[in-house]
Amino acid sequence: MKRHAALSPSRTNDFKNCPLKFRFRVIDKLPEPPSVEALRGTIVHSVLENLFDDPAVERTPERAQELLEPAWEAHLSKAPEATELFESQREMEQWLGSARPLIANYFKLENPSFLEPDARENFVNAVLPSGLAIRGIIDRVDRAPNGQIRLVDYKTGKSPSPRFQDEAIFQMRFYATALYYSDGTLPARTQLIYLRDGRVLTYDPHPQDIDALAMEVDSIWSGIRGRIDAKDFEPKKGPLCNWCHFQDICPAFDNVAPTMSDAGAKQLLTAEVGSAR
C-alpha cells in the first residue's frame, strides 16, 4: 500500500511560483536532470550532519574538512551515476573543492562544540486541523536546557535580499507548523544558515503564526484541488523560468504540455487524510 501524499514546503512554494511546474513535478513526476549545485548541497549537508557524530571537542574546522571526501565517496556508493555530471576527473575535483569554503563559513556562524542536537535530518509528518497532510525534513533540531526548541536549516546558496525573505521564511513557518501539529511543540526560534555569504535569517514563531500558516496552506491546497478538478494548471512566467527544465513543454514558451497524469492526481489527493487527531 502506498504512503499517502502530503504537501512539503518546497513543493508548496513550487505551486505559488508556477502551478504548472508543480503539476509537472508532483502529479506527473516528470524527470529532471540533477544539477551540480544541488549535489554540492547534498554533500555539504552530509558533512554537517556527520560532524555531530564526533565528540564535541573534536568538531573542528579541520575535522569538518576531513569529512568531505568520505561524504562524497558514501554518496557515490549509493548513486555512482553522479560522476556523469562531470566531463573529467579534474572538473569533479574542482567541484568538490568548491564545497570547502561553504564548510569553512559554517564555523563563522556557529561553534558546534557547544551544541548537542536533539535530532538531525528530522522527518516530520503532521495533519492540519482541516485534515490535510503536510511533511518536511528539518536539518537540525536543538533543545535548550529549559526545553525550548530551535529549528535549523542549512542553505548552500546565498541569502535572499529583503524582497525575497518572506519566501525563505515560509519554509521555517511550515516546519514550525508541522512540528506543532505533530507533537504539540512550538519552536522558540528557527534559523536559516546561509553558508555562501555567512548570514543567518532568524524567525521566532508565535502561536498565531501557526493558525495563519495552516490557513495559508489550506488556501493553497484549495487552489491545487480546483486545478485538479479542472485538469488545468496554468504556467506563471517569471525570472525563475530561466532555470526551469520544463520550458520545452511549457505553453508560456509556445509549447504544448503533456496530458496530466490521472494516477498522479489521484495519489496527490490522498493528502486529504481526514481530521487531525
Short mmCIF file of C-alpha atoms in Angstrom, two decimals, residues 6 14 17 27 62 90 93 96 100-101 111 147 156 159 162 182 188 195 198 207 230 233 235 252 256 272 276:
data_model
loop_
_atom_site.label_atom_id
_atom_site.label_comp_id
_atom_site.label_asym_id
_atom_site.label_seq_id
_atom_site.Cartn_x
_atom_site.Cartn_y
_atom_site.Cartn_z
CA ALA A 6 1.48 15.30 1.73
CA ASP A 14 6.55 25.45 -6.46
CA ASN A 17 5.66 30.27 -8.13
CA ILE A 27 1.49 14.97 -10.25
CA GLU A 62 39.81 20.74 10.21
CA ARG A 90 39.72 17.35 -12.78
CA GLU A 93 37.78 17.56 -8.08
CA LEU A 96 34.27 19.05 -4.76
CA ARG A 100 35.26 23.63 1.21
CA PRO A 101 34.61 27.39 1.60
CA ASN A 111 30.55 26.68 17.24
CA GLY A 147 13.23 22.65 26.92
CA THR A 156 24.45 26.42 0.46
CA SER A 159 20.96 34.67 1.48
CA PRO A 162 14.88 41.65 1.83
CA SER A 182 2.94 16.61 15.05
CA ALA A 188 11.05 29.18 20.17
CA LEU A 195 26.82 29.21 4.04
CA GLY A 198 27.77 33.70 6.00
CA PRO A 207 1.02 30.77 18.34
CA ALA A 230 -10.42 21.31 -13.91
CA PHE A 233 -2.61 24.02 -14.13
CA PRO A 235 2.06 28.41 -16.15
CA ALA A 252 4.28 30.03 -21.76
CA VAL A 256 2.34 22.03 -25.62
CA GLU A 272 -6.67 14.64 2.33
CA ALA A 276 -6.32 15.71 12.67
#
